[in-house]
PDB file of C-alpha atoms in Angstrom:
ATOM      1  CA  UNK A   1     144.570 -14.839  16.060  1.00 72.00           C
ATOM      2  CA  UNK A   2     144.907 -12.365  12.927  1.00 78.00           C
ATOM      3  CA  UNK A   3     141.340 -11.716  12.104  1.00 90.00           C
ATOM      4  CA  UNK A   4     140.146 -11.716   8.635  1.00 92.00           C
ATOM      5  CA  UNK A   5     139.552  -7.757   8.842  1.00 94.00           C
ATOM      6  CA  UNK A   6     143.332  -7.172   9.221  1.00 93.00           C
ATOM      7  CA  UNK A   7     144.792 -10.004   7.019  1.00 93.00           C
ATOM      8  CA  UNK A   8     142.902  -8.344   4.387  1.00 95.00           C
ATOM      9  CA  UNK A   9     144.379  -5.119   5.002  1.00 95.00           C
ATOM     10  CA  UNK A  10     148.151  -6.921   5.404  1.00 95.00           C
ATOM     11  CA  UNK A  11     147.781  -8.377   2.281  1.00 95.00           C
ATOM     12  CA  UNK A  12     146.669  -5.569  -0.122  1.00 97.00           C
ATOM     13  CA  UNK A  13     149.699  -3.058   2.159  1.00 97.00           C
ATOM     14  CA  UNK A  14     151.868  -5.755   1.075  1.00 97.00           C
ATOM     15  CA  UNK A  15     151.005  -5.654  -2.043  1.00 97.00           C
ATOM     16  CA  UNK A  16     150.675  -1.737  -2.337  1.00 97.00           C
ATOM     17  CA  UNK A  17     154.085  -1.032  -0.575  1.00 97.00           C
ATOM     18  CA  UNK A  18     156.185  -3.284  -3.239  1.00 97.00           C
ATOM     19  CA  UNK A  19     153.607  -1.214  -6.411  1.00 97.00           C
ATOM     20  CA  UNK A  20     154.637   1.777  -5.253  1.00 97.00           C
ATOM     21  CA  UNK A  21     157.939   1.318  -4.589  1.00 97.00           C
ATOM     22  CA  UNK A  22     158.642  -0.479  -8.327  1.00 96.00           C
ATOM     23  CA  UNK A  23     156.027   2.342 -10.160  1.00 96.00           C
ATOM     24  CA  UNK A  24     158.019   5.444  -8.503  1.00 95.00           C
ATOM     25  CA  UNK A  25     160.252   7.957  -9.764  1.00 94.00           C
ATOM     26  CA  UNK A  26     161.157   9.851  -6.781  1.00 94.00           C
ATOM     27  CA  UNK A  27     163.241   8.118  -4.339  1.00 96.00           C
ATOM     28  CA  UNK A  28     160.568   9.557  -1.358  1.00 96.00           C
ATOM     29  CA  UNK A  29     157.727   8.107  -3.065  1.00 96.00           C
ATOM     30  CA  UNK A  30     159.826   4.327  -3.045  1.00 97.00           C
ATOM     31  CA  UNK A  31     161.024   4.805   0.323  1.00 97.00           C
ATOM     32  CA  UNK A  32     157.116   5.319   1.991  1.00 97.00           C
ATOM     33  CA  UNK A  33     156.508   1.832  -0.141  1.00 97.00           C
ATOM     34  CA  UNK A  34     159.479   0.192   1.063  1.00 97.00           C
ATOM     35  CA  UNK A  35     158.435   1.108   4.506  1.00 97.00           C
ATOM     36  CA  UNK A  36     154.972   1.035   4.392  1.00 97.00           C
ATOM     37  CA  UNK A  37     155.578  -3.301   2.901  1.00 96.00           C
ATOM     38  CA  UNK A  38     157.794  -3.572   6.417  1.00 97.00           C
ATOM     39  CA  UNK A  39     155.432  -2.346   8.047  1.00 96.00           C
ATOM     40  CA  UNK A  40     152.306  -4.516   7.081  1.00 96.00           C
ATOM     41  CA  UNK A  41     154.817  -8.068   7.055  1.00 96.00           C
ATOM     42  CA  UNK A  42     155.849  -7.753  10.797  1.00 96.00           C
ATOM     43  CA  UNK A  43     152.727  -8.525  11.961  1.00 95.00           C
ATOM     44  CA  UNK A  44     152.598 -11.736  10.276  1.00 94.00           C
ATOM     45  CA  UNK A  45     156.806 -12.641  10.515  1.00 95.00           C
ATOM     46  CA  UNK A  46     155.826 -12.594  14.781  1.00 94.00           C
ATOM     47  CA  UNK A  47     151.968 -14.868  13.789  1.00 92.00           C
ATOM     48  CA  UNK A  48     152.937 -17.795  15.650  1.00 91.00           C
ATOM     49  CA  UNK A  49     153.136 -17.221  19.527  1.00 90.00           C
ATOM     50  CA  UNK A  50     156.993 -18.268  20.117  1.00 93.00           C
ATOM     51  CA  UNK A  51     160.440 -16.249  21.037  1.00 95.00           C
ATOM     52  CA  UNK A  52     161.857 -17.519  17.835  1.00 95.00           C
ATOM     53  CA  UNK A  53     158.698 -15.755  15.814  1.00 96.00           C
ATOM     54  CA  UNK A  54     159.123 -12.730  17.747  1.00 96.00           C
ATOM     55  CA  UNK A  55     163.547 -12.644  17.604  1.00 96.00           C
ATOM     56  CA  UNK A  56     162.977 -12.698  14.132  1.00 97.00           C
ATOM     57  CA  UNK A  57     160.564  -9.768  13.751  1.00 97.00           C
ATOM     58  CA  UNK A  58     162.702  -8.232  16.192  1.00 97.00           C
ATOM     59  CA  UNK A  59     166.359  -9.235  13.603  1.00 97.00           C
ATOM     60  CA  UNK A  60     163.797  -8.617  10.343  1.00 97.00           C
ATOM     61  CA  UNK A  61     162.401  -5.003  11.189  1.00 97.00           C
ATOM     62  CA  UNK A  62     166.027  -3.669  13.074  1.00 97.00           C
ATOM     63  CA  UNK A  63     167.683  -4.773   9.853  1.00 97.00           C
ATOM     64  CA  UNK A  64     165.356  -3.318   7.020  1.00 97.00           C
ATOM     65  CA  UNK A  65     165.272   0.613   9.990  1.00 97.00           C
ATOM     66  CA  UNK A  66     168.553   0.339   9.589  1.00 97.00           C
ATOM     67  CA  UNK A  67     168.971  -0.147   5.615  1.00 97.00           C
ATOM     68  CA  UNK A  68     165.486   2.315   5.221  1.00 97.00           C
ATOM     69  CA  UNK A  69     167.421   4.814   7.219  1.00 97.00           C
ATOM     70  CA  UNK A  70     170.880   4.318   5.031  1.00 97.00           C
ATOM     71  CA  UNK A  71     168.487   5.176   1.855  1.00 97.00           C
ATOM     72  CA  UNK A  72     167.540   7.734   2.913  1.00 97.00           C
ATOM     73  CA  UNK A  73     170.711   9.536   3.949  1.00 97.00           C
ATOM     74  CA  UNK A  74     171.798   8.018   0.177  1.00 97.00           C
ATOM     75  CA  UNK A  75     168.833  10.053  -1.037  1.00 96.00           C
ATOM     76  CA  UNK A  76     168.810  13.127   1.063  1.00 96.00           C
ATOM     77  CA  UNK A  77     173.099  13.070  -0.063  1.00 96.00           C
ATOM     78  CA  UNK A  78     172.408  13.547  -4.181  1.00 96.00           C
ATOM     79  CA  UNK A  79     169.490  15.779  -3.266  1.00 96.00           C
ATOM     80  CA  UNK A  80     171.605  18.310  -1.783  1.00 95.00           C
ATOM     81  CA  UNK A  81     174.255  17.867  -4.205  1.00 93.00           C
ATOM     82  CA  UNK A  82     172.434  17.698  -7.508  1.00 92.00           C
ATOM     83  CA  UNK A  83     169.345  19.655  -6.594  1.00 92.00           C
ATOM     84  CA  UNK A  84     167.143  16.475  -7.537  1.00 93.00           C
ATOM     85  CA  UNK A  85     164.947  13.171  -6.288  1.00 95.00           C
ATOM     86  CA  UNK A  86     164.411  11.434  -9.053  1.00 95.00           C
ATOM     87  CA  UNK A  87     165.766   7.692  -9.227  1.00 95.00           C
ATOM     88  CA  UNK A  88     167.698   7.940 -11.948  1.00 94.00           C
ATOM     89  CA  UNK A  89     169.339  10.653 -11.579  1.00 93.00           C
ATOM     90  CA  UNK A  90     171.238   8.986  -8.729  1.00 93.00           C
ATOM     91  CA  UNK A  91     174.710  10.785 -10.098  1.00 90.00           C
ATOM     92  CA  UNK A  92     176.064  10.998  -6.446  1.00 91.00           C
ATOM     93  CA  UNK A  93     179.160   8.533  -6.081  1.00 93.00           C
ATOM     94  CA  UNK A  94     179.319   8.199  -1.989  1.00 95.00           C
ATOM     95  CA  UNK A  95     175.524   7.942  -2.814  1.00 96.00           C
ATOM     96  CA  UNK A  96     175.455   4.748  -5.703  1.00 96.00           C
ATOM     97  CA  UNK A  97     177.748   3.347  -2.808  1.00 96.00           C
ATOM     98  CA  UNK A  98     175.306   3.021   0.225  1.00 97.00           C
ATOM     99  CA  UNK A  99     172.576   3.033  -1.461  1.00 97.00           C
ATOM    100  CA  UNK A 100     173.786  -0.361  -3.154  1.00 97.00           C
ATOM    101  CA  UNK A 101     174.694  -1.635  -0.343  1.00 97.00           C
ATOM    102  CA  UNK A 102     171.583  -0.401   1.359  1.00 97.00           C
ATOM    103  CA  UNK A 103     169.011  -2.241  -1.320  1.00 97.00           C
ATOM    104  CA  UNK A 104     171.646  -5.456  -1.302  1.00 97.00           C
ATOM    105  CA  UNK A 105     170.916  -5.401   2.870  1.00 97.00           C
ATOM    106  CA  UNK A 106     166.822  -5.332   2.118  1.00 96.00           C
ATOM    107  CA  UNK A 107     167.440  -8.250  -0.598  1.00 95.00           C
ATOM    108  CA  UNK A 108     169.675  -9.995   2.212  1.00 95.00           C
ATOM    109  CA  UNK A 109     172.809 -10.085   0.156  1.00 96.00           C
ATOM    110  CA  UNK A 110     176.437 -10.549   1.604  1.00 92.00           C
ATOM    111  CA  UNK A 111     177.803  -8.695   3.085  1.00 93.00           C
ATOM    112  CA  UNK A 112     174.845  -8.203   4.529  1.00 94.00           C
ATOM    113  CA  UNK A 113     173.049 -11.004   4.588  1.00 95.00           C
ATOM    114  CA  UNK A 114     173.504 -12.639   8.499  1.00 95.00           C
ATOM    115  CA  UNK A 115     169.971 -11.063   9.177  1.00 96.00           C
ATOM    116  CA  UNK A 116     167.966 -13.715   6.319  1.00 97.00           C
ATOM    117  CA  UNK A 117     168.999 -17.308   7.285  1.00 96.00           C
ATOM    118  CA  UNK A 118     167.340 -16.540  11.302  1.00 95.00           C
ATOM    119  CA  UNK A 119     164.967 -14.646  10.222  1.00 96.00           C
ATOM    120  CA  UNK A 120     163.508 -17.767   7.510  1.00 96.00           C
ATOM    121  CA  UNK A 121     164.511 -20.506  10.672  1.00 95.00           C
ATOM    122  CA  UNK A 122     161.980 -18.255  12.956  1.00 94.00           C
ATOM    123  CA  UNK A 123     158.953 -17.737  10.710  1.00 94.00           C
ATOM    124  CA  UNK A 124     156.776 -20.475   8.861  1.00 94.00           C
ATOM    125  CA  UNK A 125     157.316 -21.758   5.550  1.00 95.00           C
ATOM    126  CA  UNK A 126     154.733 -19.401   4.103  1.00 95.00           C
ATOM    127  CA  UNK A 127     156.569 -16.757   5.539  1.00 96.00           C
ATOM    128  CA  UNK A 128     160.016 -17.439   4.302  1.00 96.00           C
ATOM    129  CA  UNK A 129     158.328 -17.945   0.357  1.00 96.00           C
ATOM    130  CA  UNK A 130     157.016 -14.846   1.364  1.00 96.00           C
ATOM    131  CA  UNK A 131     160.178 -13.022   2.366  1.00 96.00           C
ATOM    132  CA  UNK A 132     162.211 -14.966  -0.451  1.00 96.00           C
ATOM    133  CA  UNK A 133     160.450 -14.044  -3.499  1.00 96.00           C
ATOM    134  CA  UNK A 134     157.789 -11.249  -3.284  1.00 96.00           C
ATOM    135  CA  UNK A 135     159.948  -9.097  -0.806  1.00 95.00           C
ATOM    136  CA  UNK A 136     162.646  -8.699  -3.432  1.00 96.00           C
ATOM    137  CA  UNK A 137     160.821  -7.506  -5.718  1.00 96.00           C
ATOM    138  CA  UNK A 138     161.092  -4.063  -4.431  1.00 96.00           C
ATOM    139  CA  UNK A 139     164.644  -3.600  -3.858  1.00 97.00           C
ATOM    140  CA  UNK A 140     165.790  -5.425  -6.959  1.00 97.00           C
ATOM    141  CA  UNK A 141     163.871  -3.461  -9.233  1.00 97.00           C
ATOM    142  CA  UNK A 142     165.472   0.155  -7.841  1.00 97.00           C
ATOM    143  CA  UNK A 143     168.849  -1.822  -7.872  1.00 97.00           C
ATOM    144  CA  UNK A 144     167.713  -1.965 -11.617  1.00 97.00           C
ATOM    145  CA  UNK A 145     167.059   1.402 -12.030  1.00 96.00           C
ATOM    146  CA  UNK A 146     170.440   2.360 -10.263  1.00 96.00           C
ATOM    147  CA  UNK A 147     172.712  -0.020 -11.889  1.00 95.00           C
ATOM    148  CA  UNK A 148     173.749   1.765 -14.707  1.00 95.00           C
ATOM    149  CA  UNK A 149     175.275   4.834 -11.342  1.00 95.00           C
ATOM    150  CA  UNK A 150     176.580   1.801  -9.064  1.00 95.00           C
ATOM    151  CA  UNK A 151     180.069   1.018 -10.277  1.00 95.00           C
ATOM    152  CA  UNK A 152     180.408  -2.446 -11.970  1.00 95.00           C
ATOM    153  CA  UNK A 153     183.367  -3.708  -9.036  1.00 95.00           C
ATOM    154  CA  UNK A 154     180.796  -3.244  -6.564  1.00 96.00           C
ATOM    155  CA  UNK A 155     178.282  -4.909  -7.974  1.00 96.00           C
ATOM    156  CA  UNK A 156     180.601  -7.285  -8.860  1.00 96.00           C
ATOM    157  CA  UNK A 157     182.599  -8.175  -5.339  1.00 96.00           C
ATOM    158  CA  UNK A 158     179.455  -8.448  -3.673  1.00 97.00           C
ATOM    159  CA  UNK A 159     178.106 -11.015  -6.662  1.00 96.00           C
ATOM    160  CA  UNK A 160     180.960 -13.444  -6.003  1.00 96.00           C
ATOM    161  CA  UNK A 161     180.960 -12.650  -1.876  1.00 96.00           C
ATOM    162  CA  UNK A 162     176.931 -13.907  -2.037  1.00 97.00           C
ATOM    163  CA  UNK A 163     177.785 -16.892  -3.789  1.00 96.00           C
ATOM    164  CA  UNK A 164     180.541 -17.691  -1.425  1.00 95.00           C
ATOM    165  CA  UNK A 165     178.394 -17.162   1.554  1.00 96.00           C
ATOM    166  CA  UNK A 166     175.206 -18.654  -0.278  1.00 95.00           C
ATOM    167  CA  UNK A 167     177.506 -22.226  -1.313  1.00 94.00           C
ATOM    168  CA  UNK A 168     179.922 -22.609   1.709  1.00 95.00           C
ATOM    169  CA  UNK A 169     176.945 -21.445   4.567  1.00 94.00           C
ATOM    170  CA  UNK A 170     174.688 -23.790   3.159  1.00 92.00           C
ATOM    171  CA  UNK A 171     176.617 -27.176   3.234  1.00 91.00           C
ATOM    172  CA  UNK A 172     176.251 -28.183   7.204  1.00 86.00           C
ATOM    173  CA  UNK A 173     172.173 -27.047   7.262  1.00 90.00           C
ATOM    174  CA  UNK A 174     169.763 -29.695   8.161  1.00 90.00           C
ATOM    175  CA  UNK A 175     167.250 -27.439   8.502  1.00 93.00           C
ATOM    176  CA  UNK A 176     165.415 -26.654   4.968  1.00 93.00           C
ATOM    177  CA  UNK A 177     164.581 -23.070   5.894  1.00 94.00           C
ATOM    178  CA  UNK A 178     168.258 -22.227   5.739  1.00 95.00           C
ATOM    179  CA  UNK A 179     169.087 -23.908   3.308  1.00 94.00           C
ATOM    180  CA  UNK A 180     166.868 -22.591   0.780  1.00 95.00           C
ATOM    181  CA  UNK A 181     167.746 -19.238   2.773  1.00 96.00           C
ATOM    182  CA  UNK A 182     171.550 -19.533   1.800  1.00 96.00           C
ATOM    183  CA  UNK A 183     170.063 -20.692  -1.551  1.00 95.00           C
ATOM    184  CA  UNK A 184     168.860 -17.541  -1.685  1.00 96.00           C
ATOM    185  CA  UNK A 185     171.481 -15.573  -0.841  1.00 97.00           C
ATOM    186  CA  UNK A 186     174.126 -17.602  -3.289  1.00 96.00           C
ATOM    187  CA  UNK A 187     170.913 -16.867  -6.631  1.00 96.00           C
ATOM    188  CA  UNK A 188     171.010 -13.058  -5.405  1.00 97.00           C
ATOM    189  CA  UNK A 189     174.996 -12.967  -5.423  1.00 97.00           C
ATOM    190  CA  UNK A 190     174.188 -14.264  -9.299  1.00 97.00           C
ATOM    191  CA  UNK A 191     171.844 -11.749 -10.415  1.00 97.00           C
ATOM    192  CA  UNK A 192     173.888  -8.843  -8.378  1.00 96.00           C
ATOM    193  CA  UNK A 193     176.698  -9.513 -10.148  1.00 96.00           C
ATOM    194  CA  UNK A 194     175.056  -9.688 -14.416  1.00 96.00           C
ATOM    195  CA  UNK A 195     173.396  -6.469 -13.261  1.00 96.00           C
ATOM    196  CA  UNK A 196     176.246  -4.553 -13.756  1.00 94.00           C
ATOM    197  CA  UNK A 197     176.698  -6.114 -17.164  1.00 95.00           C
ATOM    198  CA  UNK A 198     173.367  -6.320 -17.726  1.00 96.00           C
ATOM    199  CA  UNK A 199     170.770  -5.478 -16.168  1.00 97.00           C
ATOM    200  CA  UNK A 200     168.325  -7.836 -18.202  1.00 97.00           C
ATOM    201  CA  UNK A 201     169.789 -10.713 -17.552  1.00 97.00           C
ATOM    202  CA  UNK A 202     169.936  -9.548 -13.690  1.00 97.00           C
ATOM    203  CA  UNK A 203     165.891  -9.474 -14.042  1.00 97.00           C
ATOM    204  CA  UNK A 204     165.712 -12.764 -16.081  1.00 97.00           C
ATOM    205  CA  UNK A 205     167.510 -14.285 -13.473  1.00 97.00           C
ATOM    206  CA  UNK A 206     165.321 -13.116  -9.962  1.00 97.00           C
ATOM    207  CA  UNK A 207     162.765 -14.388 -11.630  1.00 97.00           C
ATOM    208  CA  UNK A 208     163.217 -17.397 -12.517  1.00 97.00           C
ATOM    209  CA  UNK A 209     164.951 -18.215  -8.930  1.00 96.00           C
ATOM    210  CA  UNK A 210     161.948 -16.845  -8.302  1.00 97.00           C
ATOM    211  CA  UNK A 211     159.436 -19.658 -10.274  1.00 96.00           C
ATOM    212  CA  UNK A 212     161.764 -22.281  -9.483  1.00 96.00           C
ATOM    213  CA  UNK A 213     161.458 -21.673  -4.972  1.00 96.00           C
ATOM    214  CA  UNK A 214     157.995 -21.142  -5.114  1.00 97.00           C
ATOM    215  CA  UNK A 215     156.774 -24.323  -5.526  1.00 97.00           C
ATOM    216  CA  UNK A 216     159.850 -25.681  -3.458  1.00 96.00           C
ATOM    217  CA  UNK A 217     158.015 -23.976  -0.520  1.00 96.00           C
ATOM    218  CA  UNK A 218     154.598 -24.942  -1.228  1.00 96.00           C
ATOM    219  CA  UNK A 219     155.311 -28.667  -2.142  1.00 94.00           C
ATOM    220  CA  UNK A 220     157.585 -27.797   1.849  1.00 93.00           C
ATOM    221  CA  UNK A 221     154.373 -26.463   3.317  1.00 94.00           C
ATOM    222  CA  UNK A 222     152.044 -29.027   2.218  1.00 93.00           C
ATOM    223  CA  UNK A 223     153.996 -32.242   3.715  1.00 91.00           C
ATOM    224  CA  UNK A 224     155.237 -30.360   6.778  1.00 90.00           C
ATOM    225  CA  UNK A 225     159.110 -30.658   5.661  1.00 90.00           C
ATOM    226  CA  UNK A 226     161.055 -28.668   8.080  1.00 91.00           C
ATOM    227  CA  UNK A 227     164.464 -30.788   7.854  1.00 90.00           C
ATOM    228  CA  UNK A 228     166.934 -32.816   5.665  1.00 87.00           C
ATOM    229  CA  UNK A 229     165.312 -36.108   8.865  1.00 86.00           C
ATOM    230  CA  UNK A 230     162.265 -35.429   7.417  1.00 86.00           C
ATOM    231  CA  UNK A 231     163.070 -35.434   4.078  1.00 84.00           C
ATOM    232  CA  UNK A 232     163.694 -39.495   4.458  1.00 82.00           C
ATOM    233  CA  UNK A 233     160.373 -40.188   6.150  1.00 83.00           C
ATOM    234  CA  UNK A 234     158.106 -38.416   3.542  1.00 84.00           C
ATOM    235  CA  UNK A 235     158.503 -40.418   0.341  1.00 80.00           C
ATOM    236  CA  UNK A 236     156.764 -42.816   1.660  1.00 81.00           C
ATOM    237  CA  UNK A 237     153.233 -40.633   1.921  1.00 84.00           C
ATOM    238  CA  UNK A 238     154.060 -37.906  -1.140  1.00 86.00           C
ATOM    239  CA  UNK A 239     156.475 -39.673  -3.829  1.00 86.00           C
ATOM    240  CA  UNK A 240     155.817 -37.719  -6.391  1.00 89.00           C
ATOM    241  CA  UNK A 241     155.966 -34.197  -4.383  1.00 91.00           C
ATOM    242  CA  UNK A 242     159.497 -34.984  -3.335  1.00 89.00           C
ATOM    243  CA  UNK A 243     160.802 -36.010  -6.045  1.00 90.00           C
ATOM    244  CA  UNK A 244     159.611 -32.632  -7.526  1.00 93.00           C
ATOM    245  CA  UNK A 245     161.369 -31.290  -4.584  1.00 92.00           C
ATOM    246  CA  UNK A 246     164.670 -33.294  -5.920  1.00 91.00           C
ATOM    247  CA  UNK A 247     164.467 -31.907 -10.005  1.00 94.00           C
ATOM    248  CA  UNK A 248     163.649 -28.756  -8.613  1.00 95.00           C
ATOM    249  CA  UNK A 249     167.294 -27.943  -6.635  1.00 93.00           C
ATOM    250  CA  UNK A 250     168.305 -29.349  -9.529  1.00 94.00           C
ATOM    251  CA  UNK A 251     167.243 -26.660 -11.506  1.00 95.00           C
ATOM    252  CA  UNK A 252     167.796 -24.267  -8.414  1.00 94.00           C
ATOM    253  CA  UNK A 253     171.766 -25.730  -8.834  1.00 93.00           C
ATOM    254  CA  UNK A 254     171.951 -24.481 -12.019  1.00 92.00           C
ATOM    255  CA  UNK A 255     172.697 -28.184 -13.535  1.00 92.00           C
ATOM    256  CA  UNK A 256     171.482 -28.960 -16.576  1.00 91.00           C
ATOM    257  CA  UNK A 257     169.195 -29.720 -19.125  1.00 92.00           C
ATOM    258  CA  UNK A 258     167.539 -27.992 -16.367  1.00 94.00           C
ATOM    259  CA  UNK A 259     165.729 -24.480 -16.392  1.00 94.00           C
ATOM    260  CA  UNK A 260     168.353 -23.310 -13.832  1.00 94.00           C
ATOM    261  CA  UNK A 261     170.667 -23.443 -15.938  1.00 95.00           C
ATOM    262  CA  UNK A 262     169.489 -21.561 -18.896  1.00 96.00           C
ATOM    263  CA  UNK A 263     170.634 -17.893 -16.801  1.00 96.00           C
ATOM    264  CA  UNK A 264     173.476 -19.315 -15.040  1.00 96.00           C
ATOM    265  CA  UNK A 265     175.455 -19.808 -19.160  1.00 96.00           C
ATOM    266  CA  UNK A 266     174.330 -16.243 -20.632  1.00 97.00           C
ATOM    267  CA  UNK A 267     175.206 -14.941 -16.957  1.00 97.00           C
ATOM    268  CA  UNK A 268     178.656 -16.616 -17.944  1.00 97.00           C
ATOM    269  CA  UNK A 269     178.475 -15.811 -21.887  1.00 97.00           C
ATOM    270  CA  UNK A 270     177.713 -12.449 -20.715  1.00 96.00           C
ATOM    271  CA  UNK A 271     180.852 -12.035 -18.388  1.00 96.00           C
ATOM    272  CA  UNK A 272     182.994 -14.129 -21.197  1.00 96.00           C
ATOM    273  CA  UNK A 273     182.247 -11.174 -24.315  1.00 96.00           C
ATOM    274  CA  UNK A 274     182.931  -8.868 -21.958  1.00 95.00           C
ATOM    275  CA  UNK A 275     186.333 -10.071 -21.571  1.00 95.00           C
ATOM    276  CA  UNK A 276     185.796 -10.652 -18.080  1.00 94.00           C
ATOM    277  CA  UNK A 277     187.059 -14.931 -17.723  1.00 95.00           C
ATOM    278  CA  UNK A 278     188.808 -15.277 -14.310  1.00 95.00           C
ATOM    279  CA  UNK A 279     185.353 -13.497 -12.840  1.00 95.00           C
ATOM    280  CA  UNK A 280     183.725 -16.687 -14.984  1.00 96.00           C
ATOM    281  CA  UNK A 281     186.058 -19.550 -13.295  1.00 96.00           C
ATOM    282  CA  UNK A 282     184.742 -17.622  -9.612  1.00 94.00           C
ATOM    283  CA  UNK A 283     181.697 -18.417 -10.784  1.00 95.00           C
ATOM    284  CA  UNK A 284     181.580 -21.264 -11.371  1.00 94.00           C
ATOM    285  CA  UNK A 285     183.444 -22.424  -8.491  1.00 94.00           C
ATOM    286  CA  UNK A 286     181.500 -20.943  -6.396  1.00 92.00           C
ATOM    287  CA  UNK A 287     178.091 -22.559  -7.903  1.00 92.00           C
ATOM    288  CA  UNK A 288     179.882 -25.801  -7.435  1.00 93.00           C
ATOM    289  CA  UNK A 289     179.991 -24.907  -3.829  1.00 92.00           C
ATOM    290  CA  UNK A 290     176.567 -24.643  -3.854  1.00 91.00           C
ATOM    291  CA  UNK A 291     175.935 -27.328  -5.970  1.00 92.00           C
ATOM    292  CA  UNK A 292     177.285 -29.935  -3.172  1.00 91.00           C
ATOM    293  CA  UNK A 293     174.672 -29.068  -0.763  1.00 88.00           C
ATOM    294  CA  UNK A 294     171.607 -28.818  -3.391  1.00 92.00           C
ATOM    295  CA  UNK A 295     172.969 -32.135  -4.891  1.00 92.00           C
ATOM    296  CA  UNK A 296     172.542 -33.210  -0.866  1.00 89.00           C
ATOM    297  CA  UNK A 297     169.055 -32.972  -0.621  1.00 87.00           C
ATOM    298  CA  UNK A 298     168.155 -34.905  -3.930  1.00 88.00           C
ATOM    299  CA  UNK A 299     170.641 -37.582  -2.911  1.00 88.00           C
ATOM    300  CA  UNK A 300     169.546 -38.254  -0.113  1.00 85.00           C
ATOM    301  CA  UNK A 301     165.438 -38.268  -1.915  1.00 83.00           C
ATOM    302  CA  UNK A 302     166.791 -40.372  -4.763  1.00 80.00           C
ATOM    303  CA  UNK A 303     167.899 -42.757  -2.727  1.00 80.00           C
ATOM    304  CA  UNK A 304     165.395 -43.435  -0.557  1.00 73.00           C
ATOM    305  CA  UNK A 305     162.840 -43.035  -3.396  1.00 67.00           C
ATOM    306  CA  UNK A 306     161.412 -47.061  -4.104  1.00 66.00           C
ATOM    307  CA  UNK A 307     162.008 -48.721  -7.173  1.00 64.00           C
ATOM    308  CA  UNK A 308     158.640 -47.382  -9.838  1.00 58.00           C
TER     309      UNK A 308
END
């Protein structure tokens, strides 16, 4: 049991950590913000007194700690070379690569995504919501700030890899939290890929993803949904909720005419404008893979919903 005072302190620390990172211009302050945020969320992840929750907490702590160490290595090397701790002055090529990998690890993008599905599966739905939305804000903001200095090839290849991993990983899942984790990796792929060409578009992409994911998690929590099996039984008690989940899933997959289609269309438009047609084709193909598991969830719901 966590006391109300502890909850207040933890909540404030999580909010403060993210805001500190997002508003700092110095690598050390950004690092302190991320550390504060990470230490505050650990008691929340380990709140359910189960071995899975403890395991999830340790996995989360270790990956975030390694990412933080990489971040410090990167910024220190850059400061050593250039004498500058400014976030926008990350000019050293080695530093930018290490920093990009560190931020990808923090947000859970491939090839350093391995912790995300495991951690989400071991925690409650509210914590899963927190990790897939709020915890992404700080690293995405830092990546946005240094996007001009990261090699585009690195961002694009990590982006495509995240799309493939997110798509293939989600296909065989029956656990909804793991499905949402792979959905998160898939959407981060789009965000990272387009970060190389149009950082503003990347921010719009992650914002729309957060807006669409939040209600899905909240509705799952309200109906105590945990597996695909639960989906088939909840429509009898809450038809509107289950239908909303189906529509939001289709939207997240990027099907027109839903909201999720817009950032993907703009991203593809940007790729084609920059004469990266092969990459655009690859992105479309990988989004087809992920469409498979979104459609499965929607199909399960639509088939079982009685005619009005």
